[in-house]
């Protein structure tokens, strides 16, 4: 294969990589836009697969959220990795309220204890 052909293959691969990255960011934004409260978590609300995700779900429920959208990050490895860069937050769960990152488990729990979580959820229209 000539050097020109090799460069063409590399350029094509880079274009495909960029398209995949744009696609996963579009999926992240679509999830964030589905509900006033969105939790990217390990597992599901009924079957969380880590204690931190379970605690975040419990805090949301205790704060009076009528419903919230969840994304099981184990079902989409590309999204799981891309979300860390998108949010600049390295761990899960990640809670978004009103389209903005609130934080992970520790922040959600602290906000719940102080009453701030309910206030933020109320302002976003996520509670009854």
Tab-separated table of N, CA and C in Angstrom:
chain	number	residue	atom	x	y	z
A	1	UNK	N	0.855	-1.178	0.000
A	1	UNK	CA	0.000	0.000	0.000
A	1	UNK	C	0.898	1.237	0.000
A	2	UNK	N	0.592	2.155	-0.866
A	2	UNK	CA	1.389	3.378	-0.974
A	2	UNK	C	1.157	4.268	0.243
A	3	UNK	N	2.060	5.207	0.420
A	3	UNK	CA	1.932	6.154	1.525
A	3	UNK	C	0.648	6.973	1.384
A	4	UNK	N	0.311	7.345	0.152
A	4	UNK	CA	-0.929	8.101	-0.074
A	4	UNK	C	-2.154	7.289	0.332
A	5	UNK	N	-2.155	6.019	-0.014
A	5	UNK	CA	-3.277	5.145	0.339
A	5	UNK	C	-3.369	4.972	1.846
A	6	UNK	N	-2.222	4.844	2.508
A	6	UNK	CA	-2.219	4.716	3.970
A	6	UNK	C	-2.788	5.972	4.622
A	7	UNK	N	-2.389	7.144	4.115
A	7	UNK	CA	-2.915	8.395	4.658
A	7	UNK	C	-4.420	8.506	4.433
A	8	UNK	N	-4.876	8.043	3.287
A	8	UNK	CA	-6.313	8.080	2.996
A	8	UNK	C	-7.084	7.191	3.961
A	9	UNK	N	-6.536	6.013	4.251
A	9	UNK	CA	-7.177	5.101	5.205
A	9	UNK	C	-7.212	5.735	6.589
A	10	UNK	N	-6.088	6.331	7.009
A	10	UNK	CA	-6.040	6.985	8.322
A	10	UNK	C	-7.025	8.153	8.400
A	11	UNK	N	-7.114	8.931	7.342
A	11	UNK	CA	-8.053	10.056	7.326
A	11	UNK	C	-9.489	9.560	7.427
A	12	UNK	N	-9.795	8.462	6.734
A	12	UNK	CA	-11.134	7.879	6.788
A	12	UNK	C	-11.453	7.372	8.193
A	13	UNK	N	-10.480	6.738	8.826
A	13	UNK	CA	-10.678	6.248	10.193
A	13	UNK	C	-10.918	7.404	11.160
A	14	UNK	N	-10.180	8.486	10.989
A	14	UNK	CA	-10.353	9.651	11.853
A	14	UNK	C	-11.738	10.270	11.652
A	15	UNK	N	-12.194	10.333	10.417
A	15	UNK	CA	-13.537	10.852	10.134
A	15	UNK	C	-14.596	9.989	10.807
A	16	UNK	N	-14.447	8.687	10.709
A	16	UNK	CA	-15.404	7.773	11.357
A	16	UNK	C	-15.374	7.920	12.873
A	17	UNK	N	-14.173	8.079	13.451
A	17	UNK	CA	-14.045	8.254	14.899
A	17	UNK	C	-14.777	9.521	15.340
A	18	UNK	N	-14.606	10.606	14.590
A	18	UNK	CA	-15.287	11.864	14.921
A	18	UNK	C	-16.804	11.715	14.829
A	19	UNK	N	-17.272	11.015	13.804
A	19	UNK	CA	-18.714	10.801	13.644
A	19	UNK	C	-19.279	9.999	14.810
A	20	UNK	N	-18.546	8.969	15.246
A	20	UNK	CA	-18.993	8.180	16.399
A	20	UNK	C	-19.026	9.032	17.660
A	21	UNK	N	-18.007	9.867	17.852
A	21	UNK	CA	-17.963	10.738	19.026
A	21	UNK	C	-19.137	11.715	19.011
A	22	UNK	N	-19.434	12.286	17.849
A	22	UNK	CA	-20.570	13.204	17.741
A	22	UNK	C	-21.884	12.479	18.006
A	23	UNK	N	-21.992	11.247	17.546
A	23	UNK	CA	-23.200	10.447	17.757
A	23	UNK	C	-23.428	10.184	19.240
A	24	UNK	N	-22.383	9.814	19.959
A	24	UNK	CA	-22.559	9.501	21.379
A	24	UNK	C	-22.874	10.771	22.169
A	25	UNK	N	-22.288	11.902	21.804
A	25	UNK	CA	-22.622	13.163	22.472
A	25	UNK	C	-24.082	13.523	22.194
A	26	UNK	N	-24.543	13.279	20.987
A	26	UNK	CA	-25.961	13.515	20.667
A	26	UNK	C	-26.867	12.632	21.513
A	27	UNK	N	-26.462	11.385	21.724
A	27	UNK	CA	-27.261	10.479	22.566
A	27	UNK	C	-27.280	10.970	24.012
A	28	UNK	N	-26.136	11.435	24.508
A	28	UNK	CA	-26.078	11.964	25.880
A	28	UNK	C	-27.034	13.150	26.011
A	29	UNK	N	-26.942	14.087	25.081
A	29	UNK	CA	-27.810	15.275	25.132
A	29	UNK	C	-29.281	14.901	25.023
A	30	UNK	N	-29.587	13.905	24.206
A	30	UNK	CA	-30.975	13.453	24.073
A	30	UNK	C	-31.483	12.892	25.395
A	31	UNK	N	-30.664	12.099	26.075
A	31	UNK	CA	-31.070	11.566	27.384
A	31	UNK	C	-31.306	12.707	28.372
A	32	UNK	N	-30.378	13.658	28.415
A	32	UNK	CA	-30.478	14.764	29.368
A	32	UNK	C	-31.738	15.586	29.116
A	33	UNK	N	-32.174	15.648	27.865
A	33	UNK	CA	-33.354	16.429	27.528
A	33	UNK	C	-34.679	15.717	27.704
A	34	UNK	N	-34.662	14.441	28.115
A	34	UNK	CA	-35.911	13.680	28.195
A	34	UNK	C	-36.748	13.978	29.426
A	35	UNK	N	-36.138	14.519	30.469
A	35	UNK	CA	-36.839	14.677	31.735
A	35	UNK	C	-36.152	15.774	32.547
A	36	UNK	N	-36.889	16.425	33.456
A	36	UNK	CA	-36.234	17.412	34.317
A	36	UNK	C	-35.132	16.808	35.194
A	37	UNK	N	-35.261	15.516	35.534
A	37	UNK	CA	-34.244	14.837	36.345
A	37	UNK	C	-33.800	13.574	35.609
A	38	UNK	N	-32.495	13.474	35.375
A	38	UNK	CA	-31.928	12.332	34.653
A	38	UNK	C	-30.758	11.796	35.461
A	39	UNK	N	-30.803	10.493	35.733
A	39	UNK	CA	-29.744	9.852	36.505
A	39	UNK	C	-29.045	8.807	35.647
A	40	UNK	N	-27.766	9.039	35.378
A	40	UNK	CA	-26.928	8.037	34.728
A	40	UNK	C	-26.382	7.178	35.858
A	41	UNK	N	-26.713	5.901	35.844
A	41	UNK	CA	-26.421	5.050	36.994
A	41	UNK	C	-25.990	3.660	36.573
A	42	UNK	N	-25.500	2.927	37.541
A	42	UNK	CA	-25.161	1.519	37.338
A	42	UNK	C	-26.389	0.701	37.714
A	43	UNK	N	-27.014	0.100	36.702
A	43	UNK	CA	-28.221	-0.677	36.937
A	43	UNK	C	-29.464	0.155	36.689
A	44	UNK	N	-30.537	-0.222	37.371
A	44	UNK	CA	-31.825	0.458	37.233
A	44	UNK	C	-32.312	0.867	38.619
A	45	UNK	N	-33.309	1.747	38.704
A	45	UNK	CA	-33.811	2.135	40.023
A	45	UNK	C	-34.284	0.942	40.858
A	46	UNK	N	-34.908	-0.035	40.213
A	46	UNK	CA	-35.379	-1.204	40.954
A	46	UNK	C	-34.277	-2.215	41.239
A	47	UNK	N	-33.224	-2.213	40.412
A	47	UNK	CA	-32.105	-3.141	40.587
A	47	UNK	C	-30.778	-2.419	40.399
A	48	UNK	N	-30.455	-1.494	41.320
A	48	UNK	CA	-29.170	-0.805	41.194
A	48	UNK	C	-28.021	-1.794	41.373
A	49	UNK	N	-26.945	-1.562	40.627
A	49	UNK	CA	-25.818	-2.477	40.681
A	49	UNK	C	-24.623	-1.892	41.420
A	50	UNK	N	-24.860	-0.851	42.184
A	50	UNK	CA	-23.841	-0.364	43.116
A	50	UNK	C	-24.548	0.424	44.212
A	51	UNK	N	-23.932	0.479	45.356
A	51	UNK	CA	-24.521	1.165	46.499
A	51	UNK	C	-24.715	2.655	46.272
A	52	UNK	N	-23.788	3.280	45.543
A	52	UNK	CA	-23.897	4.715	45.294
A	52	UNK	C	-25.112	5.036	44.421
A	53	UNK	N	-25.333	4.207	43.406
A	53	UNK	CA	-26.516	4.404	42.560
A	53	UNK	C	-27.792	4.202	43.369
A	54	UNK	N	-27.804	3.201	44.234
A	54	UNK	CA	-28.975	2.946	45.084
A	54	UNK	C	-29.247	4.141	45.996
A	55	UNK	N	-28.202	4.728	46.559
A	55	UNK	CA	-28.369	5.881	47.445
A	55	UNK	C	-28.887	7.102	46.687
A	56	UNK	N	-28.406	7.306	45.468
A	56	UNK	CA	-28.877	8.439	44.668
A	56	UNK	C	-30.360	8.285	44.337
A	57	UNK	N	-30.769	7.077	43.967
A	57	UNK	CA	-32.181	6.810	43.680
A	57	UNK	C	-33.021	7.071	44.930
A	58	UNK	N	-32.561	6.598	46.076
A	58	UNK	CA	-33.299	6.798	47.328
A	58	UNK	C	-33.438	8.284	47.651
A	59	UNK	N	-32.380	9.058	47.426
A	59	UNK	CA	-32.435	10.498	47.693
A	59	UNK	C	-33.428	11.187	46.763
A	60	UNK	N	-33.445	10.787	45.496
A	60	UNK	CA	-34.408	11.369	44.556
A	60	UNK	C	-35.837	11.052	44.980
A	61	UNK	N	-36.074	9.804	45.308
A	61	UNK	CA	-37.429	9.409	45.719
A	61	UNK	C	-37.844	10.123	46.998
A	62	UNK	N	-36.928	10.234	47.949
A	62	UNK	CA	-37.241	10.899	49.216
A	62	UNK	C	-37.457	12.399	49.028
A	63	UNK	N	-36.940	12.947	47.942
A	63	UNK	CA	-37.107	14.376	47.657
A	63	UNK	C	-38.400	14.673	46.912
A	64	UNK	N	-39.186	13.629	46.631
A	64	UNK	CA	-40.499	13.826	46.035
A	64	UNK	C	-40.544	13.855	44.524
A	65	UNK	N	-39.540	13.298	43.865
A	65	UNK	CA	-39.546	13.265	42.398
A	65	UNK	C	-40.651	12.333	41.933
A	66	UNK	N	-41.551	12.848	41.049
A	66	UNK	CA	-42.627	11.986	40.548
A	66	UNK	C	-42.055	10.925	39.619
A	67	UNK	N	-41.221	11.331	38.699
A	67	UNK	CA	-40.562	10.360	37.832
A	67	UNK	C	-39.261	10.979	37.349
A	68	UNK	N	-38.331	10.139	37.076
A	68	UNK	CA	-37.063	10.614	36.547
A	68	UNK	C	-36.561	9.590	35.550
A	69	UNK	N	-35.830	10.087	34.576
A	69	UNK	CA	-35.281	9.232	33.532
A	69	UNK	C	-33.960	8.664	34.037
A	70	UNK	N	-33.760	7.385	33.817
A	70	UNK	CA	-32.483	6.782	34.184
A	70	UNK	C	-31.845	6.150	32.961
A	71	UNK	N	-30.532	6.103	32.988
A	71	UNK	CA	-29.752	5.454	31.942
A	71	UNK	C	-28.821	4.478	32.633
A	72	UNK	N	-28.979	3.197	32.297
A	72	UNK	CA	-28.098	2.159	32.827
A	72	UNK	C	-26.816	2.199	32.004
A	73	UNK	N	-25.748	2.708	32.588
A	73	UNK	CA	-24.503	2.892	31.836
A	73	UNK	C	-23.862	1.576	31.429
A	74	UNK	N	-24.259	0.477	32.066
A	74	UNK	CA	-23.708	-0.820	31.677
A	74	UNK	C	-24.241	-1.276	30.321
A	75	UNK	N	-25.352	-0.689	29.871
A	75	UNK	CA	-25.946	-1.087	28.593
A	75	UNK	C	-25.323	-0.380	27.397
A	76	UNK	N	-24.495	0.635	27.639
A	76	UNK	CA	-23.902	1.397	26.536
A	76	UNK	C	-22.478	1.805	26.904
A	77	UNK	N	-21.493	0.935	26.641
A	77	UNK	CA	-20.105	1.231	27.022
A	77	UNK	C	-19.557	2.516	26.391
A	78	UNK	N	-19.943	2.814	25.150
A	78	UNK	CA	-19.478	4.053	24.511
A	78	UNK	C	-19.983	5.269	25.275
A	79	UNK	N	-21.262	5.252	25.612
A	79	UNK	CA	-21.847	6.358	26.361
A	79	UNK	C	-21.191	6.470	27.733
A	80	UNK	N	-20.960	5.338	28.381
A	80	UNK	CA	-20.351	5.332	29.724
A	80	UNK	C	-19.012	6.058	29.707
A	81	UNK	N	-18.189	5.801	28.704
A	81	UNK	CA	-16.878	6.445	28.627
A	81	UNK	C	-16.994	7.898	28.182
A	82	UNK	N	-17.846	8.169	27.210
A	82	UNK	CA	-17.979	9.529	26.682
A	82	UNK	C	-18.572	10.482	27.710
A	83	UNK	N	-19.485	9.999	28.545
A	83	UNK	CA	-20.127	10.869	29.530
A	83	UNK	C	-19.116	11.418	30.525
A	84	UNK	N	-18.103	10.639	30.853
A	84	UNK	CA	-17.060	11.121	31.771
A	84	UNK	C	-16.387	12.372	31.209
A	85	UNK	N	-16.125	12.374	29.909
A	85	UNK	CA	-15.499	13.534	29.263
A	85	UNK	C	-16.510	14.666	29.094
A	86	UNK	N	-17.721	14.321	28.687
A	86	UNK	CA	-18.775	15.314	28.471
A	86	UNK	C	-19.032	16.111	29.748
A	87	UNK	N	-19.125	15.410	30.865
A	87	UNK	CA	-19.469	16.046	32.140
A	87	UNK	C	-18.251	16.505	32.930
A	88	UNK	N	-17.085	16.030	32.526
A	88	UNK	CA	-15.864	16.256	33.303
A	88	UNK	C	-16.044	15.741	34.739
A	89	UNK	N	-16.739	14.605	34.823
A	89	UNK	CA	-17.014	13.958	36.109
A	89	UNK	C	-16.669	12.480	35.937
A	90	UNK	N	-15.726	11.945	36.719
A	90	UNK	CA	-15.190	10.606	36.426
A	90	UNK	C	-15.975	9.422	36.967
A	91	UNK	N	-16.965	9.661	37.805
A	91	UNK	CA	-17.619	8.536	38.481
A	91	UNK	C	-19.123	8.534	38.233
A	92	UNK	N	-19.732	7.436	38.625
A	92	UNK	CA	-21.183	7.256	38.528
A	92	UNK	C	-21.721	6.890	39.897
A	93	UNK	N	-22.962	7.299	40.156
A	93	UNK	CA	-23.961	7.913	39.284
A	93	UNK	C	-23.654	9.391	39.016
A	94	UNK	N	-24.344	9.930	38.001
A	94	UNK	CA	-24.316	11.355	37.686
A	94	UNK	C	-25.760	11.820	37.543
A	95	UNK	N	-26.110	12.841	38.307
A	95	UNK	CA	-27.468	13.385	38.257
A	95	UNK	C	-27.476	14.708	37.500
A	96	UNK	N	-28.388	14.802	36.537
A	96	UNK	CA	-28.641	16.043	35.810
A	96	UNK	C	-30.038	16.519	36.179
A	97	UNK	N	-30.151	17.794	36.499
A	97	UNK	CA	-31.452	18.398	36.795
A	97	UNK	C	-31.573	19.658	35.946
A	98	UNK	N	-32.669	19.745	35.214
A	98	UNK	CA	-32.858	20.888	34.333
A	98	UNK	C	-31.769	21.015	33.285
A	99	UNK	N	-31.214	19.884	32.876
A	99	UNK	CA	-30.183	19.881	31.846
A	99	UNK	C	-28.780	20.144	32.338
A	100	UNK	N	-28.612	20.371	33.637
A	100	UNK	CA	-27.299	20.683	34.207
A	100	UNK	C	-26.840	19.577	35.146
A	101	UNK	N	-25.537	19.309	35.127
A	101	UNK	CA	-24.974	18.323	36.042
A	101	UNK	C	-25.049	18.839	37.469
A	102	UNK	N	-25.662	18.046	38.338
A	102	UNK	CA	-25.702	18.356	39.763
A	102	UNK	C	-24.471	17.763	40.426
A	103	UNK	N	-24.179	16.497	40.119
A	103	UNK	CA	-23.009	15.841	40.682
A	103	UNK	C	-23.252	14.362	40.874
A	104	UNK	N	-22.390	13.776	41.668
A	104	UNK	CA	-22.462	12.357	41.954
A	104	UNK	C	-23.139	12.084	43.280
A	105	UNK	N	-22.952	10.900	43.772
A	105	UNK	CA	-23.658	10.428	44.962
A	105	UNK	C	-23.431	11.324	46.178
A	106	UNK	N	-22.185	11.656	46.477
A	106	UNK	CA	-21.906	12.455	47.677
A	106	UNK	C	-22.608	13.808	47.631
A	107	UNK	N	-22.554	14.455	46.480
A	107	UNK	CA	-23.197	15.767	46.344
A	107	UNK	C	-24.712	15.630	46.442
A	108	UNK	N	-25.262	14.622	45.777
A	108	UNK	CA	-26.711	14.396	45.825
A	108	UNK	C	-27.157	14.153	47.266
A	109	UNK	N	-26.412	13.329	47.997
A	109	UNK	CA	-26.778	13.044	49.389
A	109	UNK	C	-26.658	14.282	50.266
A	110	UNK	N	-25.584	15.051	50.097
A	110	UNK	CA	-25.427	16.285	50.874
A	110	UNK	C	-26.558	17.267	50.572
A	111	UNK	N	-26.903	17.388	49.292
A	111	UNK	CA	-27.991	18.293	48.914
A	111	UNK	C	-29.328	17.806	49.463
A	112	UNK	N	-29.520	16.498	49.480
A	112	UNK	CA	-30.759	15.952	50.041
A	112	UNK	C	-30.850	16.272	51.533
A	113	UNK	N	-29.765	16.053	52.254
A	113	UNK	CA	-29.762	16.305	53.706
A	113	UNK	C	-30.023	17.770	54.028
A	114	UNK	N	-29.520	18.676	53.193
A	114	UNK	CA	-29.689	20.111	53.451
A	114	UNK	C	-31.018	20.662	52.927
A	115	UNK	N	-31.728	19.864	52.130
A	115	UNK	CA	-32.969	20.331	51.522
A	115	UNK	C	-32.766	21.000	50.171
A	116	UNK	N	-31.519	21.201	49.792
A	116	UNK	CA	-31.211	21.860	48.519
A	116	UNK	C	-31.644	21.021	47.316
A	117	UNK	N	-31.555	19.695	47.424
A	117	UNK	CA	-31.938	18.835	46.306
A	117	UNK	C	-33.414	19.027	45.974
A	118	UNK	N	-34.266	19.028	46.982
A	118	UNK	CA	-35.702	19.224	46.751
A	118	UNK	C	-35.955	20.573	46.096
A	119	UNK	N	-35.256	21.594	46.553
A	119	UNK	CA	-35.420	22.934	45.985
A	119	UNK	C	-35.050	22.940	44.501
A	120	UNK	N	-33.916	22.349	44.161
A	120	UNK	CA	-33.458	22.301	42.767
A	120	UNK	C	-34.439	21.493	41.916
A	121	UNK	N	-34.906	20.378	42.459
A	121	UNK	CA	-35.866	19.534	41.737
A	121	UNK	C	-37.199	20.257	41.549
A	122	UNK	N	-37.651	20.970	42.589
A	122	UNK	CA	-38.888	21.753	42.485
A	122	UNK	C	-38.769	22.810	41.387
A	123	UNK	N	-37.643	23.530	41.384
A	123	UNK	CA	-37.432	24.594	40.400
A	123	UNK	C	-37.408	24.049	38.974
A	124	UNK	N	-36.935	22.809	38.809
A	124	UNK	CA	-36.862	22.197	37.479
A	124	UNK	C	-38.178	21.532	37.072
A	125	UNK	N	-39.140	21.495	37.990
A	125	UNK	CA	-40.424	20.864	37.689
A	125	UNK	C	-40.405	19.353	37.775
A	126	UNK	N	-39.492	18.818	38.586
A	126	UNK	CA	-39.349	17.361	38.686
A	126	UNK	C	-40.160	16.754	39.823
A	127	UNK	N	-40.746	17.589	40.666
A	127	UNK	CA	-41.505	17.062	41.805
A	127	UNK	C	-42.986	17.364	41.631
A	128	UNK	N	-43.786	16.664	42.437
A	128	UNK	CA	-45.251	16.836	42.349
A	128	UNK	C	-45.684	18.165	42.919
